[in-house]
Tab-separated table of C-alpha atoms in Angstrom:
chain	number	residue	atom	x	y	z
Q	1	SER	CA	10.656	-27.395	-6.388
Q	2	ALA	CA	9.789	-23.942	-5.238
Q	3	ILE	CA	6.066	-24.526	-5.342
Q	4	VAL	CA	6.398	-27.452	-2.982
Q	5	TRP	CA	8.529	-25.862	-0.609
Q	6	ASN	CA	6.354	-23.331	-0.314
Q	7	ALA	CA	3.399	-25.601	-0.340
Q	8	ALA	CA	5.114	-27.556	2.687
Q	9	LYS	CA	5.671	-24.652	4.440
Q	10	THR	CA	1.971	-23.292	5.037
Q	11	THR	CA	0.665	-26.759	5.479
Q	12	THR	CA	2.815	-26.947	8.895
Q	13	THR	CA	2.737	-24.041	9.725
Q	14	ARG	CA	-0.557	-22.940	8.856
Q	15	SER	CA	-2.876	-26.345	8.521
Q	16	VAL	CA	-3.267	-27.478	12.234
Q	17	GLN	CA	-4.447	-23.544	13.237
Q	18	LEU	CA	-6.935	-23.588	10.499
Q	19	SER	CA	-8.380	-26.896	11.618
Q	20	ARG	CA	-8.708	-25.749	15.087
Q	21	LYS	CA	-10.513	-22.162	13.437
Q	22	ALA	CA	-12.476	-24.949	11.555
Q	23	VAL	CA	-14.055	-27.108	14.461
Q	24	ALA	CA	-14.476	-24.734	16.044
Q	25	LEU	CA	-16.910	-22.232	13.473
Q	26	MET	CA	-18.605	-25.621	13.508
Q	27	LYS	CA	-19.813	-26.418	17.065
Q	28	GLN	CA	-20.601	-23.081	17.084
Q	29	TYR	CA	-22.888	-22.093	14.476
Q	30	GLN	CA	-23.407	-25.582	12.566
Q	31	PRO	CA	-23.643	-24.408	8.995
Q	32	ALA	CA	-26.163	-26.117	6.703
Q	33	TYR	CA	-24.034	-25.195	3.681
Q	34	CYS	CA	-20.094	-24.272	2.943
Q	35	LEU	CA	-18.876	-21.136	1.023
Q	36	SER	CA	-15.221	-22.487	-0.974
Q	37	PHE	CA	-13.064	-20.222	-2.901
Q	38	TRP	CA	-11.089	-22.774	-3.320
Q	39	GLU	CA	-9.907	-23.485	0.667
Q	40	PRO	CA	-7.110	-26.484	0.874
Q	41	SER	CA	-8.044	-28.822	3.841
Q	42	ILE	CA	-11.742	-28.158	4.353
Q	43	ALA	CA	-13.413	-30.915	2.631
Q	44	SER	CA	-11.167	-33.127	4.795
Q	45	ILE	CA	-11.995	-31.111	8.046
Q	46	LEU	CA	-15.980	-31.714	7.369
Q	47	ASP	CA	-15.048	-35.488	6.702
Q	48	VAL	CA	-13.042	-36.135	9.761
Q	49	MET	CA	-16.025	-33.607	11.819
Q	50	ASN	CA	-18.496	-36.502	9.467
Q	51	ALA	CA	-20.459	-33.284	9.273
Q	52	PRO	CA	-23.720	-32.155	7.760
Q	53	THR	CA	-22.768	-29.014	6.082
Q	54	LYS	CA	-22.780	-29.566	2.478
Q	55	LEU	CA	-19.447	-28.177	0.577
Q	56	VAL	CA	-19.298	-26.157	-2.764
Q	57	ALA	CA	-16.725	-24.544	-3.732
Q	58	VAL	CA	-16.457	-22.087	-6.422
Q	59	ALA	CA	-12.875	-21.779	-8.286
Q	60	SER	CA	-10.502	-20.730	-11.147
Q	61	GLN	CA	-9.257	-24.402	-10.796
Q	62	GLY	CA	-13.265	-25.430	-12.147
Q	63	GLN	CA	-11.989	-25.067	-15.457
Q	64	ILE	CA	-9.216	-27.945	-15.579
Q	65	TYR	CA	-11.821	-30.316	-14.081
Q	66	ARG	CA	-14.346	-29.485	-16.556
Q	67	ASP	CA	-12.378	-29.267	-19.389
Q	68	ASN	CA	-11.028	-32.782	-19.985
Q	69	SER	CA	-7.945	-31.926	-20.924
Q	70	GLY	CA	-5.733	-35.121	-19.491
Q	71	ALA	CA	-3.781	-31.770	-16.731
Q	72	GLU	CA	-6.862	-33.440	-14.051
Q	73	ARG	CA	-6.172	-36.730	-14.663
Q	74	GLY	CA	-2.781	-35.407	-12.563
Q	75	LEU	CA	-1.346	-36.851	-8.965
Q	76	LEU	CA	-1.096	-33.282	-7.664
Q	77	MET	CA	-4.530	-31.809	-9.301
Q	78	ARG	CA	-6.487	-35.162	-8.069
Q	79	GLY	CA	-4.882	-34.420	-4.076
Q	80	LEU	CA	-6.287	-30.584	-5.100
Q	81	HIS	CA	-9.198	-32.165	-5.716
Q	82	GLN	CA	-9.227	-33.888	-3.219
Q	83	LEU	CA	-8.289	-32.131	-0.088
Q	84	CYS	CA	-10.556	-28.650	-1.717
Q	85	VAL	CA	-13.273	-30.567	-2.678
Q	86	GLY	CA	-13.717	-34.364	-1.204
Q	87	SER	CA	-16.203	-37.009	-2.149
Q	88	LYS	CA	-19.030	-35.023	-1.332
Q	89	GLY	CA	-18.275	-31.619	-1.906
Q	90	LYS	CA	-19.995	-29.884	-5.130
Q	91	LEU	CA	-17.275	-27.507	-7.115
Q	92	VAL	CA	-18.282	-24.440	-9.201
Q	93	PRO	CA	-15.553	-23.384	-12.260
Q	94	LEU	CA	-14.769	-20.239	-13.038
Q	95	SER	CA	-14.560	-20.387	-16.408
Q	96	VAL	CA	-13.031	-17.652	-19.311
Q	97	LEU	CA	-14.796	-18.821	-21.899
Q	98	PRO	CA	-19.165	-20.531	-21.629
Q	99	MET	CA	-19.070	-23.983	-20.128
Q	100	GLU	CA	-21.012	-25.987	-19.060
Q	101	GLY	CA	-22.392	-25.788	-15.532
Q	102	ALA	CA	-19.883	-22.858	-14.893
Q	103	ILE	CA	-20.138	-19.078	-14.218
Q	104	PRO	CA	-18.229	-16.779	-15.624
Q	105	GLN	CA	-14.427	-15.194	-14.438
Q	106	ILE	CA	-14.653	-12.702	-12.383
Q	107	VAL	CA	-12.770	-9.473	-13.363
Q	108	SER	CA	-13.118	-6.082	-13.078
Q	109	LEU	CA	-12.899	-5.021	-16.400
Q	110	PRO	CA	-10.856	-1.910	-17.522
Q	111	ARG	CA	-13.176	0.693	-19.029
Q	112	ALA	CA	-12.191	1.749	-22.666
Q	113	ALA	CA	-9.336	4.420	-23.476
Q	114	ASP	CA	-7.129	5.736	-26.495
Q	115	GLU	CA	-4.110	3.993	-26.363
Q	116	ASP	CA	-0.771	5.926	-24.987
Q	117	THR	CA	1.256	6.714	-27.540
Q	118	ALA	CA	4.305	9.781	-26.016
Q	119	SER	CA	7.226	8.016	-27.139
Q	120	GLY	CA	5.992	4.667	-28.862
Q	121	GLY	CA	3.709	4.081	-26.205
Q	122	TYR	CA	4.618	1.409	-23.206
Q	123	TYR	CA	3.739	-1.944	-22.080
Q	124	VAL	CA	2.688	-3.221	-18.430
Q	125	ALA	CA	3.735	-5.743	-16.556
Q	126	TYR	CA	2.115	-7.716	-14.228
Q	127	THR	CA	3.502	-11.354	-12.327
Q	128	THR	CA	3.392	-12.449	-8.961
Q	129	VAL	CA	6.781	-14.284	-9.895
Q	130	PRO	CA	9.323	-10.830	-11.427
Q	131	GLN	CA	11.849	-13.363	-12.230
Q	132	VAL	CA	9.455	-14.432	-14.987
Q	133	LEU	CA	10.156	-11.839	-16.871
Q	134	TYR	CA	13.712	-10.734	-16.513
Q	135	PRO	CA	13.340	-10.696	-20.622
Q	136	ILE	CA	11.890	-7.807	-20.524
Q	137	ARG	CA	15.663	-6.192	-19.182
Q	138	SER	CA	17.592	-6.487	-21.826
Q	139	LYS	CA	14.440	-6.584	-24.531
Q	140	LEU	CA	12.188	-3.933	-25.656
Q	141	ILE	CA	14.533	-1.342	-24.711
Q	142	ASN	CA	13.003	1.396	-26.893
Q	143	ARG	CA	10.064	0.401	-25.094
Q	144	ARG	CA	8.830	1.792	-22.114
Q	145	ILE	CA	7.871	-0.902	-19.971
Q	146	LEU	CA	5.943	-0.377	-16.119
Q	147	LEU	CA	6.171	-3.669	-13.955
Q	148	PHE	CA	4.026	-3.841	-11.463
Q	149	VAL	CA	4.781	-6.157	-8.428
Q	150	LYS	CA	3.054	-6.242	-4.752
Q	151	GLU	CA	3.567	-3.405	-2.829
Q	152	LYS	CA	6.356	-5.222	-0.120
Q	153	ARG	CA	8.945	-5.807	-2.976
Q	154	VAL	CA	8.886	-2.617	-4.726
Q	155	GLN	CA	11.953	-1.498	-3.642
Q	156	TYR	CA	13.632	-5.013	-4.290
Q	157	TYR	CA	12.717	-4.780	-7.688
Q	158	LYS	CA	13.835	-1.007	-8.400
Q	159	ARG	CA	17.174	-2.250	-7.233
Q	160	LYS	CA	17.349	-5.278	-9.968
Q	161	TYR	CA	16.027	-3.590	-12.142
Q	162	ALA	CA	18.259	-0.038	-11.453
Q	163	LYS	CA	20.492	-0.092	-14.839
Q	164	TYR	CA	17.256	-1.068	-16.741
Q	165	LYS	CA	16.197	2.446	-17.330
Q	166	HIS	CA	13.406	1.628	-20.064
Q	167	VAL	CA	12.131	-0.321	-17.208
Q	168	GLU	CA	10.069	1.841	-14.498
Q	169	VAL	CA	8.625	-0.408	-11.391
Q	170	ARG	CA	5.227	0.299	-9.060
Q	171	PRO	CA	2.990	-1.359	-6.618
Q	172	THR	CA	0.106	-3.326	-8.062
Q	173	SER	CA	-2.424	-0.932	-7.238
Q	174	PRO	CA	-6.332	-0.349	-8.497
Q	175	GLU	CA	-4.725	1.935	-11.418
Q	176	PHE	CA	-3.723	-1.473	-13.264
Q	177	ALA	CA	-6.654	-1.170	-15.400
Q	178	LYS	CA	-5.712	2.236	-16.743
Q	179	PHE	CA	-2.626	1.659	-16.542
Q	180	LEU	CA	-3.421	-1.062	-19.110
Q	181	ALA	CA	-5.707	-0.290	-21.018
Q	182	ALA	CA	-3.908	2.277	-22.396
Q	183	SER	CA	-1.073	0.691	-22.991
Q	184	ARG	CA	0.045	-1.390	-26.041
Q	185	GLY	CA	-0.461	-4.621	-24.431
Q	186	LEU	CA	0.038	-6.384	-21.623
Q	187	ILE	CA	3.787	-8.951	-20.102
Q	188	ALA	CA	2.545	-11.286	-17.825
Q	189	THR	CA	2.672	-14.655	-16.751
Q	190	PRO	CA	-0.907	-17.004	-17.720
Q	191	SER	CA	-2.412	-15.634	-14.158
Q	192	ARG	CA	-6.376	-16.018	-14.692
Q	193	GLY	CA	-7.644	-12.241	-13.349
Q	194	VAL	CA	-5.261	-10.062	-15.345
Q	195	VAL	CA	-4.843	-11.795	-18.729
Q	196	THR	CA	-8.697	-11.809	-18.544
Q	197	GLN	CA	-8.820	-8.566	-18.205
Q	198	ALA	CA	-6.736	-7.964	-21.418
Q	199	ILE	CA	-8.104	-10.062	-23.752
Q	200	ALA	CA	-11.107	-8.465	-22.606
Q	201	ALA	CA	-9.791	-4.884	-23.238
Q	202	ALA	CA	-8.332	-6.108	-26.975
Q	203	LYS	CA	-4.273	-5.938	-26.047
Q	204	PRO	CA	-1.860	-8.255	-27.126
Q	205	VAL	CA	-0.827	-10.479	-24.665
Q	206	TYR	CA	3.199	-12.301	-24.283
Q	207	LEU	CA	2.772	-15.162	-21.480
Q	208	PHE	CA	5.324	-16.371	-19.472
Q	209	CYS	CA	5.591	-19.843	-17.584
Q	210	PRO	CA	6.384	-20.251	-14.521
Q	211	ARG	CA	8.865	-23.318	-14.218
Q	212	GLY	CA	6.161	-26.370	-12.732
Q	213	HIS	CA	3.392	-24.771	-12.181
Q	214	ILE	CA	1.048	-26.883	-13.300
Q	215	GLU	CA	-2.145	-24.813	-13.365
Q	216	GLN	CA	-0.645	-21.779	-15.938
Q	217	GLU	CA	1.054	-24.820	-17.649
Q	218	TYR	CA	-2.944	-25.622	-18.389
Q	219	ASN	CA	-3.433	-21.859	-18.499
Q	220	LEU	CA	-1.133	-21.784	-21.331
Q	221	ARG	CA	-2.397	-24.112	-23.609
Q	222	PHE	CA	-5.960	-22.674	-22.831
Q	223	TYR	CA	-5.851	-19.386	-24.153
Q	224	LEU	CA	-3.478	-20.026	-26.918
Q	225	GLN	CA	-5.953	-22.167	-28.204
Q	226	ASN	CA	-8.848	-19.730	-28.027
Q	227	PHE	CA	-7.247	-16.205	-28.423
Q	228	ALA	CA	-5.323	-14.586	-30.906
Q	229	ALA	CA	-4.118	-11.503	-29.002
Q	230	VAL	CA	-2.248	-14.402	-26.743
Q	231	THR	CA	1.836	-14.967	-28.009
Q	232	ALA	CA	4.923	-16.754	-26.240
Q	233	PRO	CA	8.009	-18.026	-27.071
Q	234	ARG	CA	8.976	-19.988	-29.035
Q	235	THR	CA	12.309	-21.605	-26.667
Q	236	TRP	CA	12.357	-25.734	-26.415
Q	237	ARG	CA	10.982	-25.512	-23.021
Q	238	TYR	CA	7.721	-23.980	-24.030
Q	239	ARG	CA	7.463	-26.461	-27.310
Q	240	ARG	CA	7.680	-28.770	-24.337
Q	241	ILE	CA	4.951	-27.246	-22.098
Q	242	LEU	CA	2.321	-26.923	-25.443
Q	243	ARG	CA	4.001	-31.048	-26.372
Q	244	LEU	CA	4.878	-28.794	-29.820
Q	245	GLY	CA	7.827	-30.440	-32.202
Q	246	ARG	CA	10.974	-28.707	-32.573
Q	247	ALA	CA	9.898	-26.820	-35.244
Q	248	GLY	CA	7.134	-24.671	-32.694
Q	249	LYS	CA	4.501	-24.824	-35.105
Q	250	VAL	CA	1.497	-24.046	-33.055
Q	251	PRO	CA	-1.935	-26.992	-33.786
Q	252	ASP	CA	-4.050	-26.598	-36.987
Q	253	GLY	CA	-6.712	-24.576	-35.071
Q	254	TRP	CA	-4.854	-22.567	-32.299
Q	255	SER	CA	-5.669	-19.226	-32.488
Q	256	GLY	CA	-2.396	-17.235	-31.097
Q	257	GLN	CA	1.033	-18.295	-31.717
Q	258	LEU	CA	4.250	-18.574	-30.802
Q	259	MET	CA	7.458	-15.826	-31.780
Q	260	THR	CA	10.342	-13.992	-30.063
Q	261	LEU	CA	9.385	-10.732	-27.742
Q	262	ALA	CA	10.546	-8.124	-30.394
Q	263	ASP	CA	8.489	-10.274	-33.791
Q	264	TRP	CA	5.236	-9.940	-31.339
Q	265	ASP	CA	6.116	-5.802	-30.957
Q	266	GLU	CA	5.777	-5.566	-34.154
Q	267	SER	CA	3.088	-8.282	-35.052
Q	268	HIS	CA	-0.108	-6.343	-33.981
Q	269	ALA	CA	-1.607	-4.501	-35.846
Q	270	SER	CA	-1.546	-8.232	-38.543
Q	271	ARG	CA	-4.274	-9.175	-35.610
Q	272	ALA	CA	-6.699	-6.850	-33.975
Q	273	GLU	CA	-9.339	-7.553	-35.742
Q	274	ALA	CA	-9.302	-10.397	-34.443
Q	275	ARG	CA	-8.668	-9.511	-30.736
Q	276	VAL	CA	-11.267	-7.211	-31.309
Q	277	GLN	CA	-13.790	-9.963	-31.720
Q	278	GLN	CA	-12.895	-12.279	-29.138
Q	279	ALA	CA	-13.004	-9.654	-27.144
Q	280	ASP	CA	-16.514	-8.820	-28.118
Q	281	GLY	CA	-17.694	-12.583	-27.019
Q	282	LEU	CA	-15.691	-12.523	-24.659
Q	283	ILE	CA	-17.153	-9.637	-22.420
Q	284	ARG	CA	-20.672	-10.586	-23.342
Q	285	TRP	CA	-20.117	-14.077	-21.656
Q	286	LEU	CA	-17.946	-11.548	-18.302
Q	287	ASP	CA	-21.762	-10.083	-18.303
Q	288	GLN	CA	-23.446	-12.595	-17.343
Q	289	THR	CA	-21.780	-13.424	-14.351
Q	290	ASP	CA	-24.828	-12.098	-11.995
Q	291	GLY	CA	-27.244	-13.565	-13.700
Q	292	LEU	CA	-25.650	-17.488	-13.933
Q	293	ILE	CA	-24.928	-16.443	-10.046
Q	294	LYS	CA	-28.543	-17.056	-9.863
Q	295	THR	CA	-29.446	-19.066	-11.370
Q	296	ARG	CA	-26.111	-21.934	-10.917
Q	297	LEU	CA	-24.993	-21.204	-7.656
Q	298	MET	CA	-27.177	-19.504	-5.647
Q	299	PRO	CA	-29.876	-23.073	-5.665
Q	300	MET	CA	-26.700	-24.720	-4.599
Q	301	ILE	CA	-27.003	-23.320	-1.306
Q	302	THR	CA	-30.106	-22.905	-1.077
Q	303	PRO	CA	-32.142	-25.245	0.987
Q	304	THR	CA	-35.483	-26.554	-0.712
Q	305	ALA	CA	-38.708	-26.376	0.760
Q	306	GLY	CA	-37.965	-30.250	2.589
Q	307	GLU	CA	-34.960	-28.887	3.464
Q	308	VAL	CA	-36.580	-26.222	4.686
Q	309	GLN	CA	-39.492	-28.127	7.050
Q	310	THR	CA	-36.856	-31.372	8.363
Q	311	MET	CA	-35.017	-28.090	9.433
Q	312	ALA	CA	-38.402	-26.179	11.082
Q	313	ALA	CA	-38.804	-29.929	12.632
Q	314	ALA	CA	-35.285	-30.316	13.675
Q	315	ALA	CA	-35.118	-27.096	15.257
Q	316	ALA	CA	-39.221	-27.050	16.978
Q	317	GLN	CA	-37.336	-30.975	18.589
Q	318	GLY	CA	-34.099	-29.128	20.568
Q	319	SER	CA	-36.631	-26.271	21.825
Q	320	ALA	CA	-38.128	-28.959	22.849
Q	321	GLU	CA	-34.564	-30.858	24.770
Q	322	LEU	CA	-33.665	-27.158	26.046
Q	323	GLY	CA	-36.928	-25.975	27.799
Q	324	SER	CA	-36.600	-29.774	29.088
Q	325	VAL	CA	-33.267	-28.674	30.830
Q	326	ASN	CA	-34.020	-25.432	31.048
Q	327	ALA	CA	-36.682	-27.133	33.341
Q	328	THR	CA	-33.793	-28.087	35.444
Q	329	GLY	CA	-32.309	-25.848	36.421
Q	330	VAL	CA	-28.931	-26.315	33.716
Q	331	GLY	CA	-30.205	-24.479	31.084
Q	332	ALA	CA	-27.280	-21.311	31.430
Q	333	GLU	CA	-24.730	-24.444	30.964
Q	334	VAL	CA	-25.069	-24.952	27.564
Q	335	ASP	CA	-25.709	-21.669	26.937
Q	336	SER	CA	-22.398	-20.724	28.128
Q	337	GLY	CA	-20.532	-23.958	26.838
Q	338	SER	CA	-19.962	-25.559	30.333
Q	339	HIS	CA	-21.712	-28.388	29.258
Q	340	LEU	CA	-19.157	-29.761	27.570
Q	341	ASP	CA	-16.100	-31.541	28.430
Q	342	PRO	CA	-13.710	-29.605	29.992
Q	343	SER	CA	-11.064	-30.127	27.696
Q	344	GLU	CA	-13.195	-29.757	24.568
Q	345	ALA	CA	-14.501	-26.529	26.149
Q	346	ALA	CA	-10.973	-25.255	26.796
Q	347	TRP	CA	-9.816	-25.983	23.367
Q	348	VAL	CA	-13.051	-24.680	21.463
Q	349	GLU	CA	-12.867	-21.378	23.401
Q	350	GLU	CA	-9.505	-20.997	23.131
Q	351	ALA	CA	-10.035	-21.445	18.980
Q	352	LEU	CA	-12.939	-18.702	19.181
Q	353	SER	CA	-10.678	-16.694	20.802
Q	354	GLU	CA	-8.504	-17.277	17.972
Q	355	VAL	CA	-11.073	-16.446	15.542
Q	356	ARG	CA	-11.817	-13.082	16.644
Q	357	GLU	CA	-8.456	-11.521	17.246
Q	358	SER	CA	-8.065	-12.531	14.324
Q	359	GLU	CA	-10.987	-10.729	12.591
Q	360	ALA	CA	-9.887	-7.447	14.921
Q	361	ALA	CA	-6.150	-8.042	12.554
Q	362	ALA	CA	-7.630	-8.668	10.313
Q	363	PRO	CA	-3.548	-9.641	8.639
Q	364	THR	CA	-3.041	-10.244	5.407
Q	365	THR	CA	-0.595	-13.179	4.997
Q	366	ILE	CA	1.225	-13.056	1.409
Q	367	LEU	CA	4.051	-16.628	0.433
Q	368	ASP	CA	6.410	-14.458	-0.474
Q	369	GLU	CA	9.367	-15.969	-2.780
Q	370	GLU	CA	12.479	-16.664	-1.288
Q	371	GLU	CA	14.943	-13.847	-2.676
Q	372	GLY	CA	17.468	-17.390	-2.728
Q	373	GLU	CA	16.108	-19.127	-5.923
Q	374	GLU	CA	16.476	-15.478	-7.874
Q	375	GLU	CA	19.519	-15.916	-9.392
Q	376	GLU	CA	18.905	-19.425	-10.696
Q	377	ASP	CA	15.928	-18.140	-12.076
Q	378	GLU	CA	17.555	-15.637	-13.913
Q	379	GLU	CA	20.396	-17.643	-14.852
Q	380	GLU	CA	17.366	-19.894	-16.667
Q	381	GLU	CA	15.678	-17.358	-18.631
Q	382	GLU	CA	19.314	-16.097	-19.634
Q	383	GLY	CA	19.748	-19.491	-21.282
Q	384	GLU	CA	16.585	-18.944	-23.194
Q	385	GLU	CA	16.689	-15.948	-24.187
Q	386	SER	CA	20.620	-16.724	-25.637
Q	387	GLN	CA	19.070	-19.956	-27.661
Q	388	ASP	CA	15.688	-17.682	-28.179
Q	389	GLU	CA	18.620	-16.218	-30.563
Q	390	GLU	CA	20.076	-19.002	-31.411
Q	391	GLU	CA	17.438	-19.538	-33.122
Q	392	GLY	CA	16.502	-16.270	-35.461
Q	393	GLY	CA	16.141	-13.960	-32.184
Q	394	GLU	CA	16.494	-10.902	-31.727
Q	395	SER	CA	20.237	-9.665	-30.306
Q	396	GLY	CA	20.229	-8.988	-25.830
Q	397	HIS	CA	21.699	-5.577	-24.980
Q	398	ASP	CA	23.122	-5.874	-20.697
Q	399	GLU	CA	23.344	-1.913	-20.572
Q	400	PRO	CA	20.601	-0.640	-22.284
Q	401	PRO	CA	20.559	2.653	-23.302
Q	402	ALA	CA	18.270	5.964	-21.029
Q	403	LEU	CA	14.904	6.589	-22.432
Q	404	ASP	CA	13.464	9.804	-22.171
Q	405	MET	CA	10.427	9.689	-20.221
Q	406	PRO	CA	7.091	10.913	-20.827
Q	407	ALA	CA	5.410	13.023	-17.748
Q	408	GLU	CA	2.489	10.963	-16.419
């Protein structure tokens, strides 16, 4: 419900402004191609304008549609495809594994580093919805955990984790990759970038999945199917997401596994060799990024010889028409835009002014989760923790002991 609510707010508050800006830019530049990174509504805008502009969308969501897992057939995913790609556009997947027509997931790989073993080492944790990771408060209390959150939310989560001395809240920064490389492993939600970074570094990964997030549920299944580095909880909600029985056993052929957080912490050595082998294969695929962009993406946004000839002919015709207009002494009107209908010229100029102002200010807009949902999500996660303990998991602790933190 939270995801639907935030999507509805974004649509109602920003769609009109986005449409005005997009239409104004299209009228001004008349581009032959539009390269989109999964921007909602752009396909609909081009269709409504009946623009000849060719849309090419590049997105990690493309892997879902190309993978034929069944998730792409849902109503929400079909609707997103229509909004972001449309019936005429082309979708280029950003893929974690080799896939026809795809280019590798674009991530910055951490430099190799020796594991920091001081005081038993540490884990890094990251997610855009930190309440999903609440189990780290009472689990792994003998391990230091660096929790990275958006800078604007650091103080809020410092208060939430104040009494849990083993959890250190930090703002997300480029240093994250450095800490990941020297850590024992990653605790996160199934976001493509950070999980791919960890797998490429041969780090163990433990994934918690937000409730009702279709894309991340797909990612969870994908990572468990293909990578030995990945583990998830074995509670009933995860068995439902993964379509497993009560036994919680992953199907034969899957590389990942389900187990409690404490058992995962003790199991790293048993899967080290498989992690290293799969990391090598992943790095080989990611190293092909530049070459595949040139061979698979660039031809889609580069005109052919025939198209160049057609555009040249159209330009020549336009120049001839412009010369005819100048001969009548009204060329200045064309340059200024006053040849347009007054009502149309006014809103086009207003939209272009908004574009220029937004580019100068360069604001960053990030939707925050409603704080009122924090306690509800916290109760849900604690309920699953209790069930996990009843099934043989580790015991929780309300007041974890303070740890002596090594100086960084």
